[in-house]
Amino acid sequence: MSLLEVKDLRTSFFTPAGEVKAVNGVSFFLERGKVLGIVGESGSGKSVTAYSIMQILASTGKIVGGSIKLDGEELVGAGEKVMKTVRGNKISIIFQDPMTSLNPTYTIGHQLMEAITLHTDRNKKQAWDRAVEMLQLVNVNEPLKRMKQYPYELSGGMRQRVMIAMALACEPDILIADEPTTALDVTIQAQILELMQSLQKELGMAIIMITHDLGVVAQMCDEVIVMYAGSICEQGTADEIFYNPRHEYTKGLMRSIPTQNTAGKKLHPITGTPIDLLNMPEGCPFAPRCDAAMKVCIKHPGPFMKINDDHAARCWMNVKNGMEAGEVEPVLESEKGGEE
Amino acid sequence: MEDKKFETPLIEVKNLKEYFNINVGAFKTKPLKAVDDVSFSIKKGETLGLVGESGCGKTTVGRTLLHLYKPTGGEVFYNGDPVKTKSQIKEFRKKATMVFQDPYSSLNPRMTVSDIIGEPLDIHKMYANKKEREERILELMAEVGLNSEHASRYAHEFSGGQRQRIGIARALALDPDFIVCDEPVSALDVSIQAQVINMFDELQDKKGLTYLFIAHDLLVVRHISDRIAVMYLGKMVELADADEIYNRPLHPYSKSLLSAVPVPDPKIARANQRIALEGDIPSPLNAPSGCPFRTRCRYATEQCACEMPEFKEVEKGHFVACHNIDKAN
């Protein structure tokens, strides 16, 4: 049994303009001690997937279908009482912006101790010791001094360390990191990623790493999920995704990032803009921006096909061979629909 | 690159200084040296990349260069002529413009796209009649890939990438020679980022533009720049050709900065030996004496604490400010 099993998860936001299907049928497994990366652009549903697991959605959002099993226990529909024992204890989350996720009016020590006393039966003195211990674990210098300081007195990297300390204080099985280093400078980012890697090995927890930075994924992750418009378009081991991408969107992403070899040359961007989730096409959501789009892509969403044991992708290109000639004809720009 | 293209320096900056006075007590102020004694030149048609971490003064260099802030000291030359008096600055600003980082806050929400793009034309009275203004605006919009029917819309109706295009059209309105691009793609998604980078490239080829490209994303900077300058705490620590600085950085800070970049390739990333830096950047208000990097530098000696190393040319076109280049390499 996997540590976390997400099956056909569907989360929608009900807005005045209509239902936004932010997560539309996402399934994956997470094994103990593994690092899973979820990559995608803004609006792809990567953060909403994480928030759905934690059930910390905004009031307009609702899980409308699917199942999330933690150690075999169903979390969808489990109720707030169960979720309170899960959050912080079994699954913790760290957010992108460490400034807004710490309370500016309380000291670091107060906030760390709150997390500890809430989830364990330690008394105040023990909680204090544990908090200091956690700060040492995440390499915060002068932990005793930091305990009495307020968030504004700490640098960005230091605040993110405090957030990690808080998330790990109750030894969760899963740490969800939602763009943990996006707001940080590269040298600080390197420090934080290294810290997460060493803590992951030391404590044996699983990490779900949500990011848009393919460099961070390459460095951190064992497995990768690529999301577009609320669904998974490709899933596999990091090596498979980077060296053998089998979905046109993933290929497009890889081509759009500047690397050592692109200096002085043109990049190959994905044309167009991300899709409007209120007006989803009936076929593949990426078809309007896809250079290789075929007739069949416009009409039907791609089948989620196994490429090999470590790799699956949702793209018609992978089943092209067995299809009728009319279906695989390339489509003209004008037939694609979408914007412009 | 053809050498001919880069013959004359279009922009020359000499010993530029920008100090901000910060209140540190009821009646006490202290100078924050955001940019301290920075010199460089950019040749015509060239792109100079400026990298560094937050607080290193890279944005301030761009803004002070355009005289959006009054420089505390130092000189700026445009085509060999000083930019100093009010009229010189006004003329300079017709030829030197800026694209900002945040496409959300840099466009006035109460103005239509055509008014945003037309504002520089209005200020410098660059048209004879309304029709001419209209035509120029549509021409600019076509140049950055915006539809003419978008002209009467407001900025909030556009996505981030399209807003950045509006910002670029505004920067191009006066037909400038030189554009300061301050983190123009950092707020954009990867796929959109590539579109905008390509557009900067194409515009440069077409119009012979010169860029000062400020960014913290080193892969982007490497892609677009001919030469790259690295800043740390208000000082320039290294300046060299883009390839040179990536293949053979000499300053200890540049070395660790470049090794910290996550490479989008799992095998390289796993094998990558990062040169980890201890600690955080010191506050620019309490900058260390001597070399600003010495508190995090593994090669620091007593000399580093006493005197700021000179920014000197160690090889042709490769400038470094470090006392211990030999030891560090």
XYZ file of C-alpha atoms in Angstrom:
669
model
C 0.000 0.000 0.000
C 1.282 3.411 -0.881
C 1.563 6.103 1.731
C -0.725 8.419 -0.205
C -3.139 7.350 -2.921
C -4.964 10.028 -4.857
C -7.561 8.723 -7.257
C -9.505 10.742 -9.822
C -9.443 13.834 -7.624
C -11.766 16.599 -8.801
C -11.834 20.024 -7.207
C -13.952 22.897 -8.468
C -14.348 26.519 -7.541
C -17.848 27.891 -7.830
C -17.545 31.474 -9.022
C -20.229 33.886 -10.230
C -18.967 33.241 -13.774
C -19.463 29.495 -13.443
C -17.755 26.347 -12.234
C -13.979 26.360 -12.585
C -12.636 22.835 -12.697
C -9.264 23.582 -11.190
C -8.369 19.938 -10.641
C -9.991 17.588 -13.090
C -9.296 13.915 -12.508
C -5.843 13.718 -10.940
C -4.499 10.340 -9.783
C -1.118 9.429 -8.315
C 0.642 7.391 -5.664
C 3.276 8.605 -3.275
C 5.595 6.079 -1.666
C 7.343 6.538 1.655
C 10.616 8.438 1.434
C 10.145 9.557 -2.164
C 10.155 13.046 -3.622
C 7.359 13.741 -6.075
C 7.473 16.894 -8.163
C 4.341 18.542 -9.543
C 5.201 20.954 -12.348
C 2.952 23.303 -14.237
C 2.328 26.930 -15.050
C 0.043 29.240 -13.109
C -3.522 27.977 -13.268
C -2.528 24.386 -13.996
C -3.999 23.196 -10.700
C -0.786 22.134 -9.008
C -1.335 24.142 -5.835
C -5.048 23.310 -5.699
C -4.121 19.618 -5.783
C -2.005 20.163 -2.674
C -4.618 22.258 -0.926
C -7.194 19.567 -1.683
C -5.039 16.946 0.027
C -4.774 19.187 3.080
C -8.381 20.350 2.656
C -7.486 23.978 3.092
C -9.370 25.267 0.053
C -10.899 28.719 -0.160
C -14.587 28.855 0.758
C -15.681 28.789 -2.886
C -13.696 25.625 -3.563
C -14.941 22.088 -3.023
C -13.704 18.577 -3.670
C -16.430 17.278 -5.969
C -15.150 13.786 -6.571
C -12.436 11.213 -6.202
C -10.596 9.813 -3.262
C -7.507 10.637 -1.201
C -6.223 7.802 0.932
C -3.517 8.318 3.524
C -2.170 4.995 4.793
C -5.411 3.427 3.598
C -7.623 5.930 5.424
C -10.037 7.915 3.247
C -9.712 11.666 3.711
C -12.367 12.956 1.302
C -15.492 13.530 3.357
C -13.706 12.545 6.566
C -14.682 15.707 8.366
C -12.820 18.462 10.118
C -12.081 16.417 13.247
C -10.099 13.814 11.336
C -8.404 16.451 9.190
C -7.156 18.237 12.311
C -5.247 15.115 13.286
C -3.844 14.826 9.780
C -2.711 18.419 9.209
C 0.612 19.143 10.838
C 0.841 15.635 12.297
C 0.877 13.454 9.224
C 1.004 15.956 6.392
C 2.584 19.386 6.695
C 2.765 22.158 4.172
C 5.142 25.042 3.586
C 4.123 27.929 1.392
C 5.845 30.097 -1.123
C 5.968 33.312 0.804
C 7.413 32.898 4.295
C 6.533 36.472 5.220
C 2.808 36.128 4.847
C 2.640 32.653 6.318
C 4.191 33.691 9.635
C 2.164 35.834 12.002
C 3.949 39.189 12.329
C 2.586 39.869 15.820
C 3.991 36.790 17.567
C 7.575 35.747 18.190
C 9.128 32.870 16.271
C 9.249 30.853 19.494
C 5.559 31.423 20.225
C 4.554 30.235 16.763
C 6.786 27.178 16.834
C 5.569 26.210 20.304
C 1.956 26.660 19.269
C 2.391 24.097 16.506
C 4.090 21.692 18.901
C 1.659 21.968 21.833
C -1.320 21.711 19.498
C -0.278 18.399 18.013
C 1.588 16.676 20.827
C 1.093 16.403 24.561
C 4.304 18.197 25.405
C 4.084 20.863 28.099
C 5.359 24.389 27.624
C 8.893 23.682 28.787
C 9.209 20.597 26.585
C 7.715 22.454 23.641
C 10.315 25.197 24.077
C 13.127 22.656 24.050
C 11.677 20.938 21.017
C 11.363 24.286 19.192
C 15.016 25.122 19.868
C 15.992 21.645 18.725
C 14.033 22.104 15.489
C 15.706 25.467 14.802
C 19.080 23.780 15.231
C 17.997 21.025 12.858
C 17.271 23.525 10.081
C 20.583 25.324 10.653
C 19.260 28.545 12.124
C 22.162 30.228 13.866
C 21.693 31.408 17.467
C 18.386 29.547 17.954
C 17.861 30.847 21.483
C 17.987 34.442 20.252
C 15.732 33.674 17.272
C 13.060 32.215 19.546
C 12.442 35.675 20.987
C 12.543 37.527 17.670
C 9.672 38.533 15.425
C 9.404 37.477 11.768
C 10.343 40.936 10.457
C 13.734 40.645 12.123
C 14.650 37.613 10.011
C 15.766 37.418 6.398
C 13.714 35.587 3.777
C 15.859 32.478 3.840
C 15.794 32.409 7.636
C 11.987 32.712 7.664
C 11.662 29.822 5.237
C 13.862 27.766 7.570
C 11.522 28.620 10.436
C 8.563 27.506 8.306
C 10.314 24.218 7.593
C 11.121 23.780 11.291
C 7.454 24.352 12.111
C 6.295 21.927 9.443
C 8.658 19.225 10.635
C 8.154 19.724 14.363
C 5.631 16.888 14.583
C 7.540 14.558 12.273
C 5.026 14.321 9.445
C 5.077 11.458 6.944
C 4.551 13.846 4.072
C 5.841 17.366 3.557
C 4.110 19.388 0.861
C 6.309 22.228 -0.354
C 4.398 24.753 -2.453
C 7.018 26.742 -4.395
C 9.226 26.866 -1.283
C 12.111 28.714 -2.912
C 10.424 30.887 -5.536
C 10.674 34.007 -3.386
C 14.322 33.397 -2.495
C 17.637 34.261 -4.114
C 19.598 31.523 -5.890
C 22.297 31.051 -3.261
C 19.656 30.943 -0.531
C 17.528 28.644 -2.703
C 20.479 26.276 -2.964
C 20.822 26.284 0.838
C 17.123 25.545 1.389
C 16.958 22.789 -1.243
C 20.038 21.150 0.225
C 18.509 21.374 3.686
C 15.285 19.753 2.464
C 17.223 16.978 0.781
C 19.279 16.157 3.852
C 16.256 16.327 6.187
C 14.313 14.087 3.847
C 17.050 11.451 3.993
C 17.479 11.826 7.749
C 13.803 11.675 8.654
C 12.672 9.397 5.829
C 9.627 11.475 4.965
C 8.035 11.855 1.546
C 7.977 15.262 -0.133
C 5.544 16.656 -2.670
C 7.421 19.464 -4.368
C 5.219 21.910 -6.230
C 7.120 24.206 -8.540
C 7.290 25.794 -11.957
C 11.081 25.609 -12.011
C 12.288 22.576 -13.969
C 15.761 23.091 -12.540
C 14.458 22.553 -9.003
C 12.620 19.430 -10.170
C 15.723 18.008 -11.825
C 17.677 18.472 -8.635
C 15.130 17.253 -6.100
C 12.625 14.802 -7.507
C 12.431 11.050 -8.039
C 9.122 11.223 -9.839
C 7.454 14.028 -11.742
C 3.882 14.925 -12.640
C 3.342 17.549 -15.339
C -0.009 19.315 -15.102
C -1.865 21.424 -17.605
C -5.343 22.939 -17.178
C -6.248 20.823 -14.158
C -5.225 17.408 -15.389
C -2.056 15.360 -15.553
C -0.577 15.283 -19.018
C 2.503 13.295 -18.196
C 3.809 11.311 -15.263
C 6.998 9.346 -14.736
C 10.447 9.189 -13.208
C 12.506 12.355 -13.477
C 14.859 10.785 -16.019
C 11.977 9.642 -18.226
C 10.297 13.053 -18.157
C 13.482 14.997 -18.889
C 15.114 12.673 -21.408
C 12.100 11.053 -23.034
C 9.142 13.464 -22.841
C 6.076 12.004 -24.537
C 3.552 14.825 -24.293
C 3.705 17.845 -26.575
C 3.273 20.233 -23.640
C 6.223 18.752 -21.743
C 8.320 18.899 -24.886
C 7.291 22.526 -25.350
C 8.253 23.376 -21.753
C 11.677 21.790 -22.189
C 12.236 23.750 -25.381
C 11.213 27.072 -23.805
C 13.796 27.125 -21.043
C 17.091 28.800 -21.848
C 20.079 26.522 -21.252
C 23.806 26.595 -21.882
C 23.261 25.597 -25.486
C 20.658 28.196 -26.423
C 22.843 31.291 -25.993
C 22.650 33.384 -29.131
C 19.896 31.231 -30.593
C 16.130 31.602 -30.671
C 14.074 29.851 -28.037
C 11.077 27.800 -29.115
C 8.234 29.104 -27.010
C 4.815 27.505 -26.778
C 2.550 29.794 -28.751
C -0.611 31.367 -27.378
C -1.666 31.778 -23.765
C -2.819 29.258 -21.128
C -6.379 28.132 -21.493
C -9.338 29.789 -19.790
C -10.624 27.206 -17.309
C -14.168 28.537 -17.751
C -14.171 27.646 -21.442
C -12.589 24.238 -21.614
C -12.543 22.652 -25.066
C -14.006 19.178 -25.500
C -10.758 17.698 -26.787
C -7.243 17.909 -25.397
C -6.917 21.174 -23.416
C -3.486 21.767 -24.911
C -4.614 21.286 -28.536
C -5.213 25.031 -29.214
C -1.524 25.749 -28.458
C -0.074 22.522 -29.817
C 2.031 22.586 -32.980
C 1.424 18.900 -33.602
C -2.365 18.975 -33.050
C -4.341 16.483 -35.119
C -8.036 16.254 -35.972
C -8.624 13.785 -33.183
C -7.058 16.089 -30.559
C -9.744 18.710 -31.111
C -12.567 16.233 -30.606
C -11.392 13.916 -27.844
C -9.081 14.273 -24.864
C -6.012 12.079 -25.216
C -5.914 8.595 -23.680
C -3.673 8.195 -20.626
C -1.250 5.665 -22.075
C 1.477 3.689 -20.416
C 4.755 4.303 -22.259
C 6.757 1.944 -20.057
C 6.786 0.850 -16.420
C 8.038 4.228 -15.259
C 6.161 6.519 -17.580
C 2.669 7.424 -18.792
C 1.372 10.287 -20.923
C -1.956 11.638 -22.155
C -1.219 12.455 -25.782
C -2.673 11.185 -29.046
C 0.790 11.289 -30.604
C 1.615 8.102 -28.705
C -1.197 6.119 -30.341
C -0.949 7.755 -33.736
C 0.086 4.572 -35.524
C -3.016 2.490 -34.992
C -5.447 5.197 -36.135
C -7.305 6.017 -39.310
C -5.786 8.498 -41.713
C -8.554 11.096 -41.310
C -8.048 11.301 -37.555
C -4.327 12.023 -37.607
C -4.477 14.725 -40.255
C -2.885 17.887 -38.905
C -5.345 20.668 -38.113
C -5.135 24.189 -39.460
C -4.636 27.096 -37.063
C -8.170 28.289 -37.814
C -9.726 24.984 -36.761
C -8.056 24.934 -33.381
C -10.386 27.449 -31.825
C -9.214 28.939 -28.538
C -8.016 32.501 -28.327
C -7.067 34.587 -31.309
C 29.576 38.370 -32.842
C 30.821 40.942 -35.332
C 33.270 43.238 -33.654
C 32.220 46.173 -35.745
C 28.830 46.328 -34.131
C 30.352 47.037 -30.738
C 32.834 49.720 -31.654
C 31.573 52.835 -29.908
C 30.280 52.734 -26.354
C 26.722 54.019 -26.409
C 26.446 54.248 -22.665
C 29.317 54.914 -20.354
C 28.989 54.953 -16.601
C 31.843 56.215 -14.452
C 32.042 55.784 -10.681
C 28.288 55.861 -10.268
C 27.150 56.237 -6.664
C 23.682 56.254 -5.196
C 23.295 56.665 -1.450
C 19.894 56.749 0.218
C 19.542 58.423 3.586
C 17.811 56.078 5.986
C 16.377 57.184 9.312
C 18.053 55.269 12.074
C 16.947 57.337 15.035
C 14.732 60.293 15.815
C 17.011 62.818 14.107
C 19.726 60.580 12.792
C 20.154 59.364 9.264
C 22.679 56.992 7.834
C 23.609 56.600 4.187
C 22.633 53.296 2.590
C 25.104 52.723 -0.168
C 22.836 51.065 -2.716
C 25.300 51.571 -5.540
C 28.886 52.305 -4.658
C 31.406 53.287 -7.285
C 30.206 51.288 -10.261
C 31.723 51.789 -13.713
C 30.942 50.074 -16.982
C 30.193 50.812 -20.605
C 27.783 49.298 -23.084
C 28.528 49.326 -26.775
C 25.985 49.980 -29.441
C 23.836 46.953 -30.220
C 25.130 45.061 -27.223
C 23.262 43.467 -24.341
C 24.860 43.767 -20.941
C 23.364 41.412 -18.374
C 23.385 42.556 -14.757
C 22.947 39.849 -12.152
C 23.004 39.643 -8.404
C 20.771 38.770 -5.515
C 18.062 40.965 -4.045
C 19.449 44.043 -2.372
C 22.671 44.062 -4.376
C 21.727 47.312 -6.122
C 21.152 46.073 -9.650
C 17.776 47.784 -10.025
C 19.184 50.976 -8.537
C 21.965 50.960 -11.127
C 19.326 50.861 -13.885
C 17.254 53.622 -12.371
C 20.137 55.892 -11.446
C 21.591 55.445 -14.900
C 18.350 56.832 -16.358
C 18.384 59.589 -13.729
C 15.121 58.375 -12.246
C 17.102 58.825 -9.040
C 19.524 61.711 -8.826
C 22.994 60.157 -8.656
C 24.924 60.882 -5.463
C 28.099 60.842 -7.481
C 29.616 59.775 -10.755
C 28.876 60.471 -14.367
C 26.826 59.007 -17.188
C 27.760 59.534 -20.820
C 25.480 58.909 -23.758
C 27.280 58.664 -27.118
C 30.207 60.404 -25.472
C 28.157 63.368 -24.239
C 27.597 63.890 -20.516
C 24.094 63.559 -19.112
C 23.953 66.146 -16.386
C 21.812 69.222 -16.926
C 18.046 69.235 -17.027
C 17.863 69.596 -20.789
C 20.473 66.898 -21.317
C 18.456 64.549 -19.118
C 15.281 65.309 -21.046
C 16.957 64.561 -24.361
C 18.560 61.444 -22.911
C 15.207 60.095 -21.801
C 13.889 60.189 -25.341
C 16.643 57.820 -26.301
C 16.804 55.707 -23.157
C 13.718 54.043 -21.716
C 12.792 51.299 -19.319
C 10.722 48.118 -19.083
C 9.674 47.244 -15.557
C 9.453 43.943 -13.747
C 5.883 43.838 -12.608
C 3.441 44.150 -15.493
C 0.625 44.522 -12.965
C 1.736 47.606 -11.063
C 3.617 49.374 -13.845
C 0.535 50.039 -15.989
C -2.008 52.612 -14.903
C -5.328 50.792 -14.406
C -7.332 53.899 -15.350
C -5.749 54.313 -18.746
C -6.556 52.453 -21.941
C -3.801 50.605 -23.745
C -3.582 53.274 -26.417
C -3.195 56.012 -23.787
C -0.500 54.050 -21.956
C 1.499 53.562 -25.125
C 0.759 57.104 -26.310
C 1.781 58.842 -23.074
C 5.498 59.153 -23.908
C 4.452 60.587 -27.296
C 2.247 63.140 -25.527
C 4.961 64.147 -23.078
C 7.587 64.717 -25.732
C 5.054 66.037 -28.293
C 6.158 63.613 -30.947
C 3.218 63.924 -33.325
C 1.644 66.619 -35.465
C -1.981 65.594 -35.207
C -4.264 63.014 -33.671
C -4.207 60.795 -36.690
C -0.448 60.555 -36.591
C -0.554 59.629 -32.905
C -3.134 56.958 -33.584
C -1.098 55.459 -36.404
C 2.072 55.406 -34.359
C 0.289 53.616 -31.492
C -1.135 50.947 -33.788
C 2.251 50.491 -35.401
C 3.828 49.959 -31.972
C 1.135 47.501 -30.961
C 1.681 45.474 -34.112
C 5.391 45.479 -33.410
C 4.964 43.725 -30.063
C 2.265 41.368 -31.316
C -0.857 43.003 -29.893
C -4.100 43.182 -31.856
C -5.271 46.620 -32.906
C -8.707 45.962 -31.388
C -7.040 45.849 -27.957
C -6.259 49.574 -28.138
C -9.341 50.739 -26.279
C -9.150 48.112 -23.535
C -7.744 48.515 -20.026
C -4.654 46.796 -18.662
C -6.564 44.526 -16.256
C -8.181 42.731 -19.190
C -4.841 41.260 -20.248
C -2.718 38.361 -19.088
C 0.758 38.918 -17.639
C 2.536 38.230 -20.916
C 0.331 40.614 -22.853
C 0.764 43.313 -20.219
C 4.497 42.989 -20.543
C 4.038 43.497 -24.286
C 2.162 46.729 -23.535
C 5.041 47.828 -21.306
C 7.508 47.089 -24.084
C 5.423 48.979 -26.659
C 5.471 51.972 -24.311
C 9.232 51.728 -23.989
C 9.559 51.634 -27.777
C 7.241 54.598 -28.361
C 9.992 57.204 -28.653
C 12.138 55.008 -30.868
C 14.913 54.683 -28.276
C 18.460 53.413 -28.744
C 18.811 52.048 -25.263
C 16.408 50.157 -22.988
C 16.919 49.228 -19.358
C 15.052 45.944 -18.883
C 14.510 45.471 -15.162
C 13.557 41.816 -14.584
C 11.165 41.931 -17.539
C 10.357 38.221 -17.576
C 10.580 37.129 -13.945
C 6.852 37.503 -13.316
C 5.904 35.368 -16.322
C 5.278 31.650 -16.817
C 7.972 29.628 -18.555
C 6.176 29.306 -21.894
C 5.292 33.014 -21.984
C 8.758 33.978 -20.779
C 10.287 32.382 -23.878
C 7.921 34.372 -26.128
C 8.962 37.655 -24.530
C 12.681 36.805 -24.588
C 12.419 36.051 -28.298
C 10.680 39.370 -28.815
C 13.548 41.239 -27.117
C 15.927 39.388 -29.438
C 13.950 40.212 -32.567
C 13.536 43.882 -31.656
C 17.255 44.156 -31.073
C 18.042 42.656 -34.478
C 15.508 44.860 -36.206
C 16.240 48.188 -34.540
C 19.812 47.791 -33.353
C 18.737 48.325 -29.749
C 21.134 48.279 -26.837
C 19.978 46.632 -23.603
C 20.923 46.676 -19.979
C 19.228 43.446 -18.969
C 18.764 43.144 -15.207
C 17.631 39.778 -13.873
C 18.217 37.256 -11.152
C 17.502 34.253 -13.394
C 20.981 33.377 -14.571
C 19.853 31.043 -17.349
C 17.797 33.829 -18.914
C 20.634 36.334 -18.579
C 23.113 33.955 -20.117
C 20.764 33.368 -23.020
C 20.252 37.007 -23.892
C 23.511 38.750 -22.935
C 26.763 39.416 -24.764
C 28.544 40.404 -21.578
C 27.549 39.895 -17.952
C 28.250 41.927 -14.836
C 27.871 40.483 -11.333
C 27.023 42.735 -8.395
C 27.225 42.159 -4.669
C 26.147 44.666 -2.001
C 26.326 47.714 -4.226
C 29.667 46.879 -5.822
C 30.451 45.311 -9.135
C 32.602 42.260 -8.497
C 33.046 40.772 -11.956
C 32.421 41.682 -15.594
C 33.224 39.558 -18.630
C 31.874 37.976 -21.794
C 28.852 35.781 -21.149
C 30.617 32.565 -22.135
C 33.751 33.479 -20.261
C 31.940 34.210 -17.020
C 29.948 30.989 -17.203
C 32.849 28.763 -18.119
C 35.501 30.404 -16.018
C 34.184 32.709 -13.289
C 37.066 34.169 -11.286
C 35.443 35.908 -8.332
C 34.508 33.551 -5.468
C 31.013 35.051 -5.351
C 30.364 34.542 -9.058
C 31.584 30.973 -8.693
C 29.110 30.078 -5.983
C 26.304 32.073 -7.584
C 26.680 30.164 -10.833
C 27.038 26.798 -9.148
C 23.798 27.446 -7.226
C 21.668 27.690 -10.370
C 19.442 24.612 -10.617
C 20.138 23.013 -14.002
C 17.064 21.572 -15.719
C 18.773 18.239 -16.370
C 18.598 15.515 -13.700
C 21.935 13.858 -14.459
C 23.892 17.115 -14.417
C 21.951 18.303 -11.361
C 22.845 15.155 -9.426
C 26.494 15.401 -10.357
C 26.670 19.162 -9.810
C 29.052 20.216 -7.060
C 27.527 23.284 -5.517
C 29.802 25.731 -3.766
C 27.520 26.466 -0.848
C 27.633 29.893 0.728
C 27.226 30.229 4.458
C 24.763 32.679 5.884
C 22.864 35.565 4.381
C 23.778 38.745 2.592
C 24.679 41.371 5.206
C 22.411 44.388 5.439
C 23.681 47.155 3.163
C 23.290 49.510 6.138
C 26.002 47.586 7.975
C 28.126 46.554 5.046
C 31.405 44.916 6.030
C 34.562 46.985 5.738
C 36.826 46.344 2.794
C 35.511 43.759 0.394
C 31.743 43.371 0.938
C 31.874 39.638 0.260
C 34.569 38.792 2.789
C 32.114 37.679 5.529
C 30.938 34.784 3.349
C 34.136 34.175 1.439
C 36.264 31.141 2.190
C 39.410 32.800 0.879
C 39.112 35.996 2.925
C 42.303 37.345 4.457
C 43.143 40.315 6.659
C 43.749 42.411 3.606
C 40.139 41.865 2.506
C 38.891 43.427 5.743
C 41.036 46.526 5.351
C 40.764 47.567 1.739
C 38.275 47.198 -1.047
C 39.943 45.328 -3.907
C 40.299 47.328 -7.083
C 38.010 46.462 -10.002
C 40.690 45.709 -12.563
C 41.119 44.010 -15.890
C 42.916 40.709 -15.258
C 42.556 39.454 -18.785
C 41.327 41.193 -21.883
C 37.737 42.192 -21.218
C 37.562 40.283 -17.930
C 37.282 42.561 -14.907
C 37.372 41.279 -11.328
C 37.486 42.901 -7.904
C 39.237 40.413 -5.650
C 42.537 40.306 -3.708
C 42.874 36.554 -3.888
C 42.071 35.570 -7.442
C 45.068 33.239 -7.526
C 44.066 31.460 -4.347
C 40.434 31.133 -5.406
C 41.322 29.510 -8.700
